[in-house]
Coordinates of C-alpha atoms in Angstrom, one line a residue:
Chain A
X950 CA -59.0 152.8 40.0
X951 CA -58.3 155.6 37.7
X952 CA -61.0 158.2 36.9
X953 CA -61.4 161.4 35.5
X954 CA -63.7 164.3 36.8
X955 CA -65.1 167.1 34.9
X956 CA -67.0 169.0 37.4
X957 CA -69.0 171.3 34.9
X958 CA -71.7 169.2 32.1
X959 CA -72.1 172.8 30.6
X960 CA -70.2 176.1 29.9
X961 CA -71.4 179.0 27.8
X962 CA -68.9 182.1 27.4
X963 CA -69.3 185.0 25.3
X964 CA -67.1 185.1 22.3
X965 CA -64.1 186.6 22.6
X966 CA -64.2 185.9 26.1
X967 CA -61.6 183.1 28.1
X968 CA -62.1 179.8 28.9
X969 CA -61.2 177.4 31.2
X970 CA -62.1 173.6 31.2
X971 CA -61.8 172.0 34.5
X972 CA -60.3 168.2 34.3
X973 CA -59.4 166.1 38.2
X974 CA -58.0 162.8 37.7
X975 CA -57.3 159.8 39.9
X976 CA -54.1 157.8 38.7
X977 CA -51.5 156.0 41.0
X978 CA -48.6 156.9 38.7
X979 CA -47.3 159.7 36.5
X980 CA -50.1 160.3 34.1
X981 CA -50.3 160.8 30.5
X982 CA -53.8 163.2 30.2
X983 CA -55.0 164.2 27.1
X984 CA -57.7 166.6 25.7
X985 CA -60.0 165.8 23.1
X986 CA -62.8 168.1 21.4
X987 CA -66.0 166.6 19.5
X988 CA -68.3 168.5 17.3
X989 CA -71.6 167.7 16.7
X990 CA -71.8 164.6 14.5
X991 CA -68.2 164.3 14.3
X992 CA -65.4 162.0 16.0
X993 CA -63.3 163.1 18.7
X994 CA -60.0 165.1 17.7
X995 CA -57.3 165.5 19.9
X996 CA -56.4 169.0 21.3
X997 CA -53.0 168.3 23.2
X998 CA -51.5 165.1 25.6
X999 CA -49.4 166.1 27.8
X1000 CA -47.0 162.7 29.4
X1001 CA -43.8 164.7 31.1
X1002 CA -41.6 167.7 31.0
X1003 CA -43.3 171.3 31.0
X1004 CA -46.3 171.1 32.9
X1005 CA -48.0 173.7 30.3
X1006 CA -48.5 172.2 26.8
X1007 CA -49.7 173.8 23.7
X1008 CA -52.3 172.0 21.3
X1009 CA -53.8 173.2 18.3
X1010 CA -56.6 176.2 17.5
X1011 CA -54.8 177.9 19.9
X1012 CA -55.5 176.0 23.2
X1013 CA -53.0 175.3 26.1
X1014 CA -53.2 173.0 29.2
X1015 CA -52.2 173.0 32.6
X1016 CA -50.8 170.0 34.4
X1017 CA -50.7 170.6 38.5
X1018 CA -50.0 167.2 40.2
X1019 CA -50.9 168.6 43.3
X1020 CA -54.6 169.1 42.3
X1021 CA -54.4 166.3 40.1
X1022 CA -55.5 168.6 37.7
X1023 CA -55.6 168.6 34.0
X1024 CA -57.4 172.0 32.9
X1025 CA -58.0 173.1 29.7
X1026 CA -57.7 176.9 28.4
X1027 CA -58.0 179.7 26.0
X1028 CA -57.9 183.2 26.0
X1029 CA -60.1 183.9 23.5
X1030 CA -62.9 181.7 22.1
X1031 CA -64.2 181.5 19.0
X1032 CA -68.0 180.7 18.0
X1033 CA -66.4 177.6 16.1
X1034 CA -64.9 176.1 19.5
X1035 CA -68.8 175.1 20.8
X1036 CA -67.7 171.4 21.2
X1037 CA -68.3 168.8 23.6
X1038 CA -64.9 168.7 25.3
X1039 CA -63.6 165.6 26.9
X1040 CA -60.1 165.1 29.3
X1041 CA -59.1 161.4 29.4
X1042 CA -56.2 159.9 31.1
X1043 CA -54.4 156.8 29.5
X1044 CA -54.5 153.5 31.5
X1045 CA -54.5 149.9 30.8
X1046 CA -52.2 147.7 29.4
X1047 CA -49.6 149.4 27.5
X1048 CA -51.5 152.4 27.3
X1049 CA -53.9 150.8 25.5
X1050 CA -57.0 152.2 26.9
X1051 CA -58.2 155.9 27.6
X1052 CA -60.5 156.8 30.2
X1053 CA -62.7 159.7 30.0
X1054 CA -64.7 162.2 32.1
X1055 CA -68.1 162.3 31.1
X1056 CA -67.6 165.6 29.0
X1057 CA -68.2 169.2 29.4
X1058 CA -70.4 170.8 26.6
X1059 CA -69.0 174.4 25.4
X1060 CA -71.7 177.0 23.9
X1061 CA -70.6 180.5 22.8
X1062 CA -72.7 183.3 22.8
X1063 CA -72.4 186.5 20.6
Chain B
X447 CA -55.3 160.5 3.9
X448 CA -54.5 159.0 7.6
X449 CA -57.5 158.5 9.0
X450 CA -59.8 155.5 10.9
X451 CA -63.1 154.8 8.9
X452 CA -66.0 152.9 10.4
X453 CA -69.3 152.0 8.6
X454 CA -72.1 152.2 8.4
X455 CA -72.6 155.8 10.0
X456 CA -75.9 155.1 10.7
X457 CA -77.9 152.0 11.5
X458 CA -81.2 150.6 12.8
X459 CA -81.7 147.1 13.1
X460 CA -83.8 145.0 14.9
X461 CA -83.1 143.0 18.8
X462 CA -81.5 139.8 17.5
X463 CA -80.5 140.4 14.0
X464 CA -76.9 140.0 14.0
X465 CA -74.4 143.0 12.2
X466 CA -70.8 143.7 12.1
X467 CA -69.5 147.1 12.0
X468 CA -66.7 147.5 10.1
X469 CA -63.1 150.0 11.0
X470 CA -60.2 150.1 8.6
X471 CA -57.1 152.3 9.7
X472 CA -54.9 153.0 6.9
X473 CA -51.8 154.0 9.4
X474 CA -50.3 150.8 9.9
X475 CA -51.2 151.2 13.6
X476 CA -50.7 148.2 16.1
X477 CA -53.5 149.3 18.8
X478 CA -56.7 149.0 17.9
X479 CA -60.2 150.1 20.0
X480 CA -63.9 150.0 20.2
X481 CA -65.5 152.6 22.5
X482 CA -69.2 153.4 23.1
X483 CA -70.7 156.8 23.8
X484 CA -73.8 156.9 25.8
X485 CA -75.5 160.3 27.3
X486 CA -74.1 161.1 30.9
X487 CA -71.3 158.3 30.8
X488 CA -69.1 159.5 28.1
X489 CA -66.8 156.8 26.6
X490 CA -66.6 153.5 27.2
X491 CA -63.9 151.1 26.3
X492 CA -65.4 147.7 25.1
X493 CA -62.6 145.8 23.1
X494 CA -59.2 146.6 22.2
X495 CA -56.7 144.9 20.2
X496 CA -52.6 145.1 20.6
X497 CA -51.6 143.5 17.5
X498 CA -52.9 140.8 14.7
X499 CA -54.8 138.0 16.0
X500 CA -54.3 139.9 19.9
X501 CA -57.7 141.1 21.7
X502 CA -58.8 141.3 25.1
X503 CA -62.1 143.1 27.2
X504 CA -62.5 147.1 28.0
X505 CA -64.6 147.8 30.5
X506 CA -68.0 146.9 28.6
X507 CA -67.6 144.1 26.4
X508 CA -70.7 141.9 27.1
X509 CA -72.9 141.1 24.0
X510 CA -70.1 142.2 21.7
X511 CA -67.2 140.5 19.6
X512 CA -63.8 141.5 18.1
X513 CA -61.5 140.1 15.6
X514 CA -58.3 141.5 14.0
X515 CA -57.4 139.1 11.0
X516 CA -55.6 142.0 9.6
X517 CA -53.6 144.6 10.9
X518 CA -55.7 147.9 9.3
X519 CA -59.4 146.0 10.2
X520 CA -60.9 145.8 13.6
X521 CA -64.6 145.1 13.4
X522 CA -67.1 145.0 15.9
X523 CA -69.9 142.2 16.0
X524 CA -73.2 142.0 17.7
X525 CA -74.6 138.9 17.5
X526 CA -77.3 139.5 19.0
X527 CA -78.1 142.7 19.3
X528 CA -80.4 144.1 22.3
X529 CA -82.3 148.0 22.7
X530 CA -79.1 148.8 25.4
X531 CA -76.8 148.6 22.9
X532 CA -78.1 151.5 21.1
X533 CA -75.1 154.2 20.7
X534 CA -72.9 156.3 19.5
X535 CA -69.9 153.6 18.7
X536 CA -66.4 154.6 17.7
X537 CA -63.0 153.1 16.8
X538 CA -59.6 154.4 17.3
X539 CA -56.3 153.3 16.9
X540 CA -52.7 154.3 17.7
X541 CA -48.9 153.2 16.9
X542 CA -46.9 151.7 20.1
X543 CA -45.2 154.1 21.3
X544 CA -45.3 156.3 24.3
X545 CA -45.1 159.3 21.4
X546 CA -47.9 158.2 19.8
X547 CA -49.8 157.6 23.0
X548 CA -53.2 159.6 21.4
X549 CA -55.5 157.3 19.8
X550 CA -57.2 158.6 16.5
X551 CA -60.9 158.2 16.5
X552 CA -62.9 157.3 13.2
X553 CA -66.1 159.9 12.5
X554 CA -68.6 157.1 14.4
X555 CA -71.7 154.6 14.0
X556 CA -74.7 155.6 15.4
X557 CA -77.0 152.2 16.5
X558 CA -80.1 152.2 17.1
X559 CA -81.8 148.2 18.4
X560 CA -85.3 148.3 18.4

């Protein structure tokens, strides 16, 4: 069955500093993985999908993503946070029926520190 | 403005009292979902819908109903609502399309049975 891992519940980086978002997945076939960022009180907003070609993908407010089918990893990066990226951060893989359903990792919750 | 909008935002109701929960997308999508976010197991899919009058089960639909009369409304019904189905509930929806493959998620409805 597919799944999606994110192996940290909590991350806090000073500003200014990097970041890095770990994601594993299980999928039989070629994955499409996504990353999606909630704020407090708000909906989920997608950062970047990545479904074929270059294995690095850009997304907006400036983060990038790594896809390494040999780890079956999906991580999540940027090189220099901001105190407006503390977010809950969630990696989901599509799956079901025509794509029609995501699955998600149980999320990895971002603070920055000054 | 594209965008998914659920309400209420907020709601308390009591176990038994039925309530709908209404989503409108206003981007002509064909996919439809319902997904519920509970502390320490992310997002859950319960329904999703392909197309008018097309529905089938996530991965959690038990004590919930769907219907998709129209193409922009996907509503979620509890008929009888129970204290485990307190969450954070949101709706997405997507074109077909393996470029479209991200969902867009409305802002949320938080639940609270008591």
């Amino acid at each position: 069955a597919q799944s999606v891992t994110q192996p940290d519940i909590h991350i806090t980086v000073s500003e200014g500093a990097s970041l890095e978002l770990r994601c594993n997945y299980s999928y039989g076939a070629t994955p499409y993985l996504f990353w999606y960022v909630q704020s407090p009180g708000q909906g989920l907003q997608l950062l970047l999908k990545y479904f074929s070609g270059d294995t690095l993908v850009q997304g907006i407010k400036g983060f990038e993503a790594e896809f390494k089918r040999s780890q079956s990893s999906f991580n999540l990066r940027k090189p220099s946070v901001h105190w407006s990226d503390a977010a809950e951060y969630f990696c989901a893989v599509g799956a079901g029926q025509a794509g029609t359903a995501l699955i998600f990792g149980k999320g990895t919750t971002l603070s920055v520190s000054s | 403005e594209a965008q998914v909008t659920q309400n209420p935002r907020y709601l308390i109701t009591v176990t038994g009292k039925k309530l709908t929960v209404t989503c409108s997308q206003n981007m002509n999508h064909e996919y439809m979902s319902w997904y519920r976010q509970d502390p320490g197991l992310g997002l859950r899919q319960i329904y999703y819908s392909m197309n008018v009058e097309v529905t089938d089960k996530g991965d959690v639909p038990e004590g919930y109903k769907v219907s998709r009369k129209e193409k922009r409304n996907f509503p979620l019904i509890l008929e009888s609502p129970s204290p485990n189905q307190t969450s954070l509930y949101f709706c997405a929806s997507r074109s077909r399309g393996l470029a479209n493959y991200g969902y867009t998620f409305g802002s949320g409805t938080r639940l609270t049975v008591v």
